[in-house]
CSV table of C-alpha atoms and ligand atoms in Angstrom, one decimal:
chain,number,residue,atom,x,y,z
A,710,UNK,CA,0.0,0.0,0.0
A,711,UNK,CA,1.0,3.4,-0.8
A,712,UNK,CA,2.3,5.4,2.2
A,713,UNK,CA,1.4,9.2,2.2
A,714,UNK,CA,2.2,10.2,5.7
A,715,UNK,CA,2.0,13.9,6.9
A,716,UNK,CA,4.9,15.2,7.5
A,717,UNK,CA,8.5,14.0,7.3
A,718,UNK,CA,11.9,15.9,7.1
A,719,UNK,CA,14.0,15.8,4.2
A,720,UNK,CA,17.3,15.4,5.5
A,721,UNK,CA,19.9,14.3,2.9
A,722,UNK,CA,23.9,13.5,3.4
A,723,UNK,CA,24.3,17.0,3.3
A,724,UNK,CA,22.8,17.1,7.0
A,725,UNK,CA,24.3,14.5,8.5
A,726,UNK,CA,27.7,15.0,7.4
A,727,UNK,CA,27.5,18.5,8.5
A,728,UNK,CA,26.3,17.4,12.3
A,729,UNK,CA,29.3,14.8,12.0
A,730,UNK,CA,31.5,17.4,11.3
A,731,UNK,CA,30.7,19.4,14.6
A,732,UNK,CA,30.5,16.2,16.4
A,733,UNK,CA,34.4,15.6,15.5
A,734,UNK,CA,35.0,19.2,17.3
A,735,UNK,CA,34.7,19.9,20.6
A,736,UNK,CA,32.7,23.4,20.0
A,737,UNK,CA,28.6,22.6,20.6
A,738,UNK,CA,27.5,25.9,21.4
A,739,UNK,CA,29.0,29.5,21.0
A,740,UNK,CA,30.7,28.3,17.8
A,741,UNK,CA,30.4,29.9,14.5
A,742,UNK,CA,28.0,28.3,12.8
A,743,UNK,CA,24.8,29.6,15.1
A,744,UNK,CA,26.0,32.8,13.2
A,745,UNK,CA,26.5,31.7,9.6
A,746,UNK,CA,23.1,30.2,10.1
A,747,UNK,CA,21.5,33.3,11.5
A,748,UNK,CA,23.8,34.9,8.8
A,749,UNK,CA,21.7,32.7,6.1
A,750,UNK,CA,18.3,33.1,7.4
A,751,UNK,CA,18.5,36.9,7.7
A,752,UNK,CA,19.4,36.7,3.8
A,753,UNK,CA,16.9,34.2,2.9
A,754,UNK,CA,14.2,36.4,4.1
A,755,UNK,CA,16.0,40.0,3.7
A,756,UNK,CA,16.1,40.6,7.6
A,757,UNK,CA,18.3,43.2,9.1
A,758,UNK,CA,18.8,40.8,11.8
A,759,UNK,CA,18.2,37.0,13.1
A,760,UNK,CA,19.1,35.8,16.1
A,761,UNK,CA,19.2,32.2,16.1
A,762,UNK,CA,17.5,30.5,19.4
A,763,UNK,CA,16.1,27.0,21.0
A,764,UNK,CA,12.6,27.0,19.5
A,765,UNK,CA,9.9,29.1,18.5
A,766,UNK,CA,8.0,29.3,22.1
A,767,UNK,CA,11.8,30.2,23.0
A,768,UNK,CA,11.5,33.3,20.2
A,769,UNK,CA,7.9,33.9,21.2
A,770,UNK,CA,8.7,34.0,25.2
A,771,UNK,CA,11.7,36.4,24.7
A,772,UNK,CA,9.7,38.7,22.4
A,773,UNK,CA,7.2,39.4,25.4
A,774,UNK,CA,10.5,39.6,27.5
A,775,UNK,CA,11.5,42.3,26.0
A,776,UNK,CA,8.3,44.4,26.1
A,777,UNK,CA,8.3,43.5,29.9
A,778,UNK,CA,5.2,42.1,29.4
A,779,UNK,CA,3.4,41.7,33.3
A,780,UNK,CA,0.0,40.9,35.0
A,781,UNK,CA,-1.0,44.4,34.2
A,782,UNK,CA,-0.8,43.8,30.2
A,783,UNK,CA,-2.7,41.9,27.7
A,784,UNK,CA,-2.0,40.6,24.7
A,785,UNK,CA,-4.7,40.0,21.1
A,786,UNK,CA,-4.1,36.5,19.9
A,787,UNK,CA,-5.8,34.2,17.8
A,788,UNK,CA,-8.0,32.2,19.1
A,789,UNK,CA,-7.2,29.6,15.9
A,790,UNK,CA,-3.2,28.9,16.6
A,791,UNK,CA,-0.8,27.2,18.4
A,792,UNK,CA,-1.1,27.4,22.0
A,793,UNK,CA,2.1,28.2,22.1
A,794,UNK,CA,1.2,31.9,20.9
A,795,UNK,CA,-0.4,32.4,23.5
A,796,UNK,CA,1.5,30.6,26.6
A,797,UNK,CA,4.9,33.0,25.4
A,798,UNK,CA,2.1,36.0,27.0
A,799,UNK,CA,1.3,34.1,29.6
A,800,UNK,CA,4.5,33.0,30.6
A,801,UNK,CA,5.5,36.6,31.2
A,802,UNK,CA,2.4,37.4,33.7
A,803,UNK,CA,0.3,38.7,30.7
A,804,UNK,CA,-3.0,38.5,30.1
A,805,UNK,CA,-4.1,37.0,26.6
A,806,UNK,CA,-7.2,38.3,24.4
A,807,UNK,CA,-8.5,36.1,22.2
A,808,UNK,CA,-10.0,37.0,19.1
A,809,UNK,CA,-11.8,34.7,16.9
A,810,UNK,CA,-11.0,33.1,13.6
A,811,UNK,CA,-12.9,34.5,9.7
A,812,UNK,CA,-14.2,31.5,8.0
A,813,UNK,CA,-12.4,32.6,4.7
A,814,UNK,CA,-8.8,31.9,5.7
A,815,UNK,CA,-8.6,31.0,9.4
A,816,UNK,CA,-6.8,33.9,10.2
A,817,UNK,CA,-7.7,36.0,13.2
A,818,UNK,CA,-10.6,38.4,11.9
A,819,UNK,CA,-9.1,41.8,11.7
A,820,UNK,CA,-12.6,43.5,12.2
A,821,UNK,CA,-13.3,42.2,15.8
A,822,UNK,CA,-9.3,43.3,17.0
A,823,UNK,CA,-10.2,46.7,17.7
A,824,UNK,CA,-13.2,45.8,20.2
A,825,UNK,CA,-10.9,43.7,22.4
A,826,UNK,CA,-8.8,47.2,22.9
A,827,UNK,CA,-8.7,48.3,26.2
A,828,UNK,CA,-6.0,50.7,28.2
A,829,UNK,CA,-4.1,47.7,29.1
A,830,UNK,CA,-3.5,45.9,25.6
A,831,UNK,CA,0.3,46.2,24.4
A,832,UNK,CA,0.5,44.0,21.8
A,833,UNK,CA,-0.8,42.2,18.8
A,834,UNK,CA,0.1,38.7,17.7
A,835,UNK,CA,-0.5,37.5,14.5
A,836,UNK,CA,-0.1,34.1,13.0
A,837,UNK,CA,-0.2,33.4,9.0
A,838,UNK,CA,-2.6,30.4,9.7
A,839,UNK,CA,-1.0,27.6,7.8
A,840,UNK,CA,1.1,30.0,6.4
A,841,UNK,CA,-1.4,32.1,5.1
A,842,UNK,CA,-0.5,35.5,5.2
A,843,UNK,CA,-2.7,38.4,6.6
A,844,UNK,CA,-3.4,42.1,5.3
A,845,UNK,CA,-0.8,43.2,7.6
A,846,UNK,CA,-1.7,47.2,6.6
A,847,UNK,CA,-4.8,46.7,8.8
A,848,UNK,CA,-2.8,45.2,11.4
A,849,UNK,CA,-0.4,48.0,11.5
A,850,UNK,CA,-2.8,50.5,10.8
A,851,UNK,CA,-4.6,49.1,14.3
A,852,UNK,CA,-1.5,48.9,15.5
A,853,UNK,CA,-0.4,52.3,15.5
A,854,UNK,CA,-3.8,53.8,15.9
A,855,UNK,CA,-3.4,51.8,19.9
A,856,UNK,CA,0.8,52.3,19.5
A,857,UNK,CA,0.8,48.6,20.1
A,858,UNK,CA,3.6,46.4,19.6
A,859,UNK,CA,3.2,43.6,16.6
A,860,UNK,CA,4.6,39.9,17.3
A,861,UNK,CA,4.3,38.0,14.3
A,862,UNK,CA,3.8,33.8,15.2
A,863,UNK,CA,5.8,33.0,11.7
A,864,UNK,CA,6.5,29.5,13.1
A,865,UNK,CA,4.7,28.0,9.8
A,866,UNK,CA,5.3,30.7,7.6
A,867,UNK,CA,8.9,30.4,5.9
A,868,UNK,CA,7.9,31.3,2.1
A,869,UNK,CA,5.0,33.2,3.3
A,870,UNK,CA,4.6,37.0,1.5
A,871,UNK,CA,2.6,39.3,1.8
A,872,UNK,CA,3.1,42.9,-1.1
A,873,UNK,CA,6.8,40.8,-1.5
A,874,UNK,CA,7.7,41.4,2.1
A,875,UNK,CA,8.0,38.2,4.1
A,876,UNK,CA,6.7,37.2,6.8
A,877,UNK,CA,7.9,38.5,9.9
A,878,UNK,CA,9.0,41.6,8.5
A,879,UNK,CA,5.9,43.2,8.9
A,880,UNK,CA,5.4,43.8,12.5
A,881,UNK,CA,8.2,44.1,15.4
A,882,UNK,CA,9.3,40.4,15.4
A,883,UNK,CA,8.8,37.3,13.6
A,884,UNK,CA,9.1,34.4,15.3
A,885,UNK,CA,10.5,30.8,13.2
A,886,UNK,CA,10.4,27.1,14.1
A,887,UNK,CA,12.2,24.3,12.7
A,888,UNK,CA,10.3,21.9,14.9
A,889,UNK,CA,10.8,18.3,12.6
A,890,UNK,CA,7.8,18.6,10.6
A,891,UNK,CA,8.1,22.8,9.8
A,892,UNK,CA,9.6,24.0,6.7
A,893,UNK,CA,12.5,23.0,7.3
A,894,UNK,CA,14.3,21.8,10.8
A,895,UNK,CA,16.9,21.6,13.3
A,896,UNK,CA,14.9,18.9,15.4
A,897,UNK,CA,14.5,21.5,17.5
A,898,UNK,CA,15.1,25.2,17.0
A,899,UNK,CA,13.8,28.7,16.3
A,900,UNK,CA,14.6,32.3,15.1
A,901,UNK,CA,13.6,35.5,16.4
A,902,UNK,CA,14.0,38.2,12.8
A,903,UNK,CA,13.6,41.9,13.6
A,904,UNK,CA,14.5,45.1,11.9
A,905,UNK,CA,15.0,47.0,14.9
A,906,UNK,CA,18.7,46.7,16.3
A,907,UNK,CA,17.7,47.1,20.1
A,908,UNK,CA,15.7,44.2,20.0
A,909,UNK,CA,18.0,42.3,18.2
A,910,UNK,CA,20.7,43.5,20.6
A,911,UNK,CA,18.6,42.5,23.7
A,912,UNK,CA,17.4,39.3,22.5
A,913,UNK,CA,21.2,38.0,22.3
A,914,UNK,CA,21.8,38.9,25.8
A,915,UNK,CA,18.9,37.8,27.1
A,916,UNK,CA,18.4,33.9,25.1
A,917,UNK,CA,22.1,33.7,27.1
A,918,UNK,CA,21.4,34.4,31.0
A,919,UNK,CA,21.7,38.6,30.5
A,920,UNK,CA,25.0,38.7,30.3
A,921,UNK,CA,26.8,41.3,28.6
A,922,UNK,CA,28.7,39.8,26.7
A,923,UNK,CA,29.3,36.3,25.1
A,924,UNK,CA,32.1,34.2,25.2
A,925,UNK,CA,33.6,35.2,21.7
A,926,UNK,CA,33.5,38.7,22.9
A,927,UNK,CA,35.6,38.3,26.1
A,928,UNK,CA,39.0,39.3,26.1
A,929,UNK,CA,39.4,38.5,29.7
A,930,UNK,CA,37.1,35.6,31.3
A,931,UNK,CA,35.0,38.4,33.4
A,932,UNK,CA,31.8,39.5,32.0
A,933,UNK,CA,28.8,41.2,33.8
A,934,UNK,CA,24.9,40.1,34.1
A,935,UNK,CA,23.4,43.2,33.5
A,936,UNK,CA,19.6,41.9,33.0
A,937,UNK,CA,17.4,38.4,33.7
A,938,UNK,CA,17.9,35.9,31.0
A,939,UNK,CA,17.4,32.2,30.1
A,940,UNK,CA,18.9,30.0,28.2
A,941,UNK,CA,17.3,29.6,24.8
A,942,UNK,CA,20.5,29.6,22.8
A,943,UNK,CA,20.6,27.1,19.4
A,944,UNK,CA,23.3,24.9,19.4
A,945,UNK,CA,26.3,24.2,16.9
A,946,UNK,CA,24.7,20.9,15.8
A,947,UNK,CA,21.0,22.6,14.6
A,948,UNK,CA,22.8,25.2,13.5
A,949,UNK,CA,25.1,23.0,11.0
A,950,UNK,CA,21.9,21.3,10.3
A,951,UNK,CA,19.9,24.3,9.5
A,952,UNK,CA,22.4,26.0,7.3
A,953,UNK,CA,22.1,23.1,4.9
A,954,UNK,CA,18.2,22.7,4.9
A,955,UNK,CA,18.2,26.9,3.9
A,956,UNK,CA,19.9,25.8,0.5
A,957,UNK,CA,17.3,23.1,0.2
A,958,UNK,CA,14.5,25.7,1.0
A,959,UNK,CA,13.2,26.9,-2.7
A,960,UNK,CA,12.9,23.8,-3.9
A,961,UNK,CA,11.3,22.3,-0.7
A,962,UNK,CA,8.8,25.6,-0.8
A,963,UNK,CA,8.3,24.9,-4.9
A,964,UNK,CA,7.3,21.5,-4.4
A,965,UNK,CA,4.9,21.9,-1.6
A,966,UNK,CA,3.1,24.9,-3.9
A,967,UNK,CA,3.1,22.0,-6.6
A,968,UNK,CA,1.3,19.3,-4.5
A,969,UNK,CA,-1.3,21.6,-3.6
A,970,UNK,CA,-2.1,23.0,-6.4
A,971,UNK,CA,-2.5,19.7,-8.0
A,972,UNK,CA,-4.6,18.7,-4.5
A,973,UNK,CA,-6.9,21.4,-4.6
A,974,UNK,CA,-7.4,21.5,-8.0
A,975,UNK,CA,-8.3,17.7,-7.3
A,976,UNK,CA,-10.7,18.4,-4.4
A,977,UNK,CA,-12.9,20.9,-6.2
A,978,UNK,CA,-15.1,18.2,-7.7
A,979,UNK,CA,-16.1,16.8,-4.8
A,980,UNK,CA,-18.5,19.4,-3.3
A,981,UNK,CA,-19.4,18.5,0.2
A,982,UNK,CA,-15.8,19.6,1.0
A,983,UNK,CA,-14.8,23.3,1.0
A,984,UNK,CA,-11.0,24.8,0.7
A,985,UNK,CA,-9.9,27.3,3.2
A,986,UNK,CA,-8.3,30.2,0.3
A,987,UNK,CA,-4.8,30.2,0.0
A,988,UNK,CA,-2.4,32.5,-2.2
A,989,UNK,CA,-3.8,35.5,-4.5
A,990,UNK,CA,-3.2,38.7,-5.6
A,991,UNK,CA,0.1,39.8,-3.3
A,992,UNK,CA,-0.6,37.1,-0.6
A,993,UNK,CA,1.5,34.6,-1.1
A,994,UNK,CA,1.5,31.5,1.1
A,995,UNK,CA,3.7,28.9,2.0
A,996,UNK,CA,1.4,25.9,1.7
A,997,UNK,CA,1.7,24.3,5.1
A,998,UNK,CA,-0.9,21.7,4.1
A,999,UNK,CA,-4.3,21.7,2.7
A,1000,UNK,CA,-7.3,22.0,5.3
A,1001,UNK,CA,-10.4,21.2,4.1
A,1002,UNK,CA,-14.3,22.2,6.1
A,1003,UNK,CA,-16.4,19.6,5.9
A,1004,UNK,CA,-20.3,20.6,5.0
A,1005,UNK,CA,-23.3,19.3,5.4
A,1006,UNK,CA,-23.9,15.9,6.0
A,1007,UNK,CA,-20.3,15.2,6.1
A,1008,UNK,CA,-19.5,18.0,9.3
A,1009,UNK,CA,-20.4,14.5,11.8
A,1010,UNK,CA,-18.3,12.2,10.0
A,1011,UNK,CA,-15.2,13.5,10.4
A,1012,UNK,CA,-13.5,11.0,12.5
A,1013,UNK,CA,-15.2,8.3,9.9
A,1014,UNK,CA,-13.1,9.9,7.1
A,1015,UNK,CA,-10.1,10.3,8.6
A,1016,UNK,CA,-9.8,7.0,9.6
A,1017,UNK,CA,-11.2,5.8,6.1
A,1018,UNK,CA,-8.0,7.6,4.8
A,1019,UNK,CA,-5.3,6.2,7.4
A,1020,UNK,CA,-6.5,2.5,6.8
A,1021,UNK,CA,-5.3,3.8,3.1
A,1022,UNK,CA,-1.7,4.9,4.5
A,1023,UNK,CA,-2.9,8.6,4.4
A,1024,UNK,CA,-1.6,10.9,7.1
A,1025,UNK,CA,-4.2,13.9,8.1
A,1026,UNK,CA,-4.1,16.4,11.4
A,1027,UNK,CA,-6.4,18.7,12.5
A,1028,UNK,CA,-5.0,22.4,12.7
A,1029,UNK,CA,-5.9,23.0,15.7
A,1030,UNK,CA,-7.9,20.8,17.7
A,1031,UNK,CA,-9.2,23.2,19.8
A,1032,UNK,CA,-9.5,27.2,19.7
A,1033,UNK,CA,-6.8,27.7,22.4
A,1034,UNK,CA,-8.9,29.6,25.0
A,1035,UNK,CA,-11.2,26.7,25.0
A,1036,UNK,CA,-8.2,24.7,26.1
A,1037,UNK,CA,-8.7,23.3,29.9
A,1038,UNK,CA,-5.9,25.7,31.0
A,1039,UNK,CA,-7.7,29.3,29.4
A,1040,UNK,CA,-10.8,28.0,29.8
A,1041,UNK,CA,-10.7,26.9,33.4
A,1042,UNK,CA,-8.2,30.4,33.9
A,1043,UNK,CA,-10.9,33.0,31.9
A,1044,UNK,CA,-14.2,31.2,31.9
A,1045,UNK,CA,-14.5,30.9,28.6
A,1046,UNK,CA,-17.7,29.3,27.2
A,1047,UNK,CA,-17.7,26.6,24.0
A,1048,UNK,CA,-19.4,29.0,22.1
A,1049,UNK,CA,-17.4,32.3,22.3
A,1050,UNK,CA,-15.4,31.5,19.4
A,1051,UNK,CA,-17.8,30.3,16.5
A,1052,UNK,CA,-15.7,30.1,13.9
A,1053,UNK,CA,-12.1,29.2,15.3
A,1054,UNK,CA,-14.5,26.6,16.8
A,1055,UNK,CA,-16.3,25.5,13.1
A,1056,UNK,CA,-12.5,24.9,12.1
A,1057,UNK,CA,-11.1,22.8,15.0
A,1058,UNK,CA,-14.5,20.7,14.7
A,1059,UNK,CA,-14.9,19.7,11.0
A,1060,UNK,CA,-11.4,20.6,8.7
A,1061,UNK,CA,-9.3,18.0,8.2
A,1062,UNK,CA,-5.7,19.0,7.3
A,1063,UNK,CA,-4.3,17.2,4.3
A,1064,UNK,CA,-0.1,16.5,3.6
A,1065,UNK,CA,1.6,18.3,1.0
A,1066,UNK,CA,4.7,18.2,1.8
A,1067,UNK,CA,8.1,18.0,-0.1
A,1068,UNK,CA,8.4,14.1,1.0
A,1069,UNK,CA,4.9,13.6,-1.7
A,1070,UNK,CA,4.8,14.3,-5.1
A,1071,UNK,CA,1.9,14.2,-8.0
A,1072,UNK,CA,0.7,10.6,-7.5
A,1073,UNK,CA,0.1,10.7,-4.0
A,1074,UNK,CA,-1.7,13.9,-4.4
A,1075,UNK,CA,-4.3,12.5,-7.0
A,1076,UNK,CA,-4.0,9.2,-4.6
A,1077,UNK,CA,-5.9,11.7,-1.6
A,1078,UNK,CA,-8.2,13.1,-3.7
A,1079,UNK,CA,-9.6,9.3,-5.5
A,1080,UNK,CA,-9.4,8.3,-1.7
A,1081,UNK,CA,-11.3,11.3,-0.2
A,1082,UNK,CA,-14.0,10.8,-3.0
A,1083,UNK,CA,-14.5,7.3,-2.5
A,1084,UNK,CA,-14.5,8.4,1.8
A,1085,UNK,CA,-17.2,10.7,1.0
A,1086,UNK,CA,-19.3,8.0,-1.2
A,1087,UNK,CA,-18.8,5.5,1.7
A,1088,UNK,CA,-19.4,8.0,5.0
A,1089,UNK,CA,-22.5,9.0,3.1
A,1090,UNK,CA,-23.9,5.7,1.9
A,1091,UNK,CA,-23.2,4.1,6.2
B,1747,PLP,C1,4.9,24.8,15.8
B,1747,PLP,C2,4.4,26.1,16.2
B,1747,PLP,C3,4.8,26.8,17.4
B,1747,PLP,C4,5.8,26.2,18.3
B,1747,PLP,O1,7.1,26.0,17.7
B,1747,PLP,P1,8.3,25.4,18.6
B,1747,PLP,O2,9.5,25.6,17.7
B,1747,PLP,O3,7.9,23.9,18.7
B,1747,PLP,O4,8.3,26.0,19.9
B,1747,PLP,C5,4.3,28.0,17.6
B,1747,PLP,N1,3.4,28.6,16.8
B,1747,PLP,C6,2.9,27.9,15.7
B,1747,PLP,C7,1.9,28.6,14.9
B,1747,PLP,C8,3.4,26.7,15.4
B,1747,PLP,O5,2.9,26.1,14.3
């Protein structure tokens, strides 16, 4: 049987010999590679400056460290994302506001951000939903209407554009993963891109304990802590892995476009099923996967269809399973009732997220779609 699983890293000699490489050192962390990497990414995207760190949660967490983010602040989030958008807020002592999903894209929906305004707010986060970029002119117009800070969740948005600027560039900081099954990884790892040098200048000091200065710029061994800090730093071995997956990047981005154009294009005949929109105009995305909202009689058969396509070796997810502040942890924390968020709710409850990675190719995209069809048939007929 065919396999088509979800997600799987494409990790090629290159890689490995490149980890091997540091292994024969004796230089894991603080080496020069961390910087070439960060050197890369900055050029891959055209940021003024990337600083390399442990993961995105790691980015996200030191983003709302630097705004000194405390119980008296809150933050907009999606209500649609990672909860890791919004734990970075309240990891600092903020508050999170969640805003609810449009049914067009699964972004957050720009219109209701202003209402959740209040003296307190200091920031908005945004997340390209599935790499889907977002009229980011609203959001800064919004943004500097309130003088609000922008934190951009870019964790699955390498090869997301929006007006040729990508993502990340848009609002304060962007904030990467390389999590195994992201764009590209590190196993773990993530990286904080900014165009402001303070916060890039910060951000290195504090992803290493607050001190001020690091090891490659001590001439003596004495050094002073001149802030809090963790330790979030990427080591020499992602690092050497990540400088190699950036030169497989266009092609790994070219190929995902590829499988889901040919998978949507696919899908449209079968017309219980509807497409969240992806790229148009000048809003490019970077084709995470496919997710497709289940209508009508299909919304309660979900679980019958995704299992339908496992027994035929086809991996699905659900992006996300839940709207985050209906999570136990914000819901039990806020109060937050099941039907406060309608539409991030419609999404967690009947889309199915479909592979198109870089490990697939044109046959196991038309193998999804004759298998969804003959799901649908099935589900329908039982
Ligand atoms: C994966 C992901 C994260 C977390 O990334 P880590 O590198 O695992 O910390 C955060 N936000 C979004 C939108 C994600 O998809």
């Amino acid at each position: 049987m065919r396999e088509v699983p979800f997600g799987r890293p494409i990790i090629g000699d290159e890689e490995r010999n490149a980890v091997m490489e540091v292994l024969q050192g004796h230089m894991f962390v603080h080496g020069p590679l961390s910087k070439k990497f960060e050197d890369a990414f900055a050029q891959y995207t055209n940021a003024p400056y990337a600083v390399s760190v442990s993961s995105c949660t790691a980015a996200l967490h030191l983003a709302y460290f630097y705004l000194n983010i405390g119980p008296d602040d809150e933050v907009i989030v999606p209500a649609q994302t990672h909860t890791a958008t919004a734990h970075a807020v309240e990891l600092c002592g903020g508050k999170t506001v969640f805003v609810d999903a449009e049914i067009r894209t699964g972004n957050i929906d720009i219109e209701q951000i202003e209402a959740k305004i209040t003296e307190k707010t200091r920031a908005i986060s945004v997340v390209p939903f599935l790499g889907m970029p977002l009229n980011m002119d609203r959001i800064k117009e919004i943004a500097e209407k309130h003088d609000l800070f922008i934190v951009e969740d870019t964790a699955l948005a390498i090869g997301t554009y929006y007006k040729g600027v990508h993502a990340g560039l848009h609002g304060d900081v962007g904030c990467f993963s390389f999590y195994p099954v992201k764009h590209m990884t590190t196993a773990e790892g993530g990286m904080l891109i900014t165009k402001n040098e303070k916060i890039a200048n910060t951000v290195r000091r504090t992803r290493a304990f607050g001190v001020d200065r690091h090891i490659g710029e001590r001439k003596q061994p004495v050094y002073d802590v001149t802030m809090l800090g963790f330790n979030y730093r990427m080591n020499e071995l992602q690092a050497a892995m990540g400088i190699e997956q950036i030169k497989r990047l266009d092609s790994i981005l070219q190929k995902r476009q590829q499988n889901y154009e040919v998978l949507s294009q696919g899908l449209m005949e079968i017309s219980e099923i509807k497409q969240l929109q992806s790229s148009h105009d000048e809003y490019q995305s970077s084709y995470y996967c496919l997710s497709i909202l289940l209508e009508n009689e299909l919304t309660d058969k979900r679980i019958d269809i995704i299992n339908f396509l496992k027994d035929k070796g086809i991996g699905t997810s659900v992006y996300y399973p839940k709207p985050v502040p209906l999570l136990s942890y914000y819901k039990n924390k806020y109060g937050y009732q099941d039907n406060e968020f309608p539409i991030a709710s419609l999404i967690s409850n009947h889309s199915i997220a479909l592979p198109v990675g870089p490990h697939l190719n044109e046959e196991d995209m038309n193998y999804i779609v004759d298998n969804l069809k003959t799901a649908v048939i099935t589900v329908n007929r039982s």
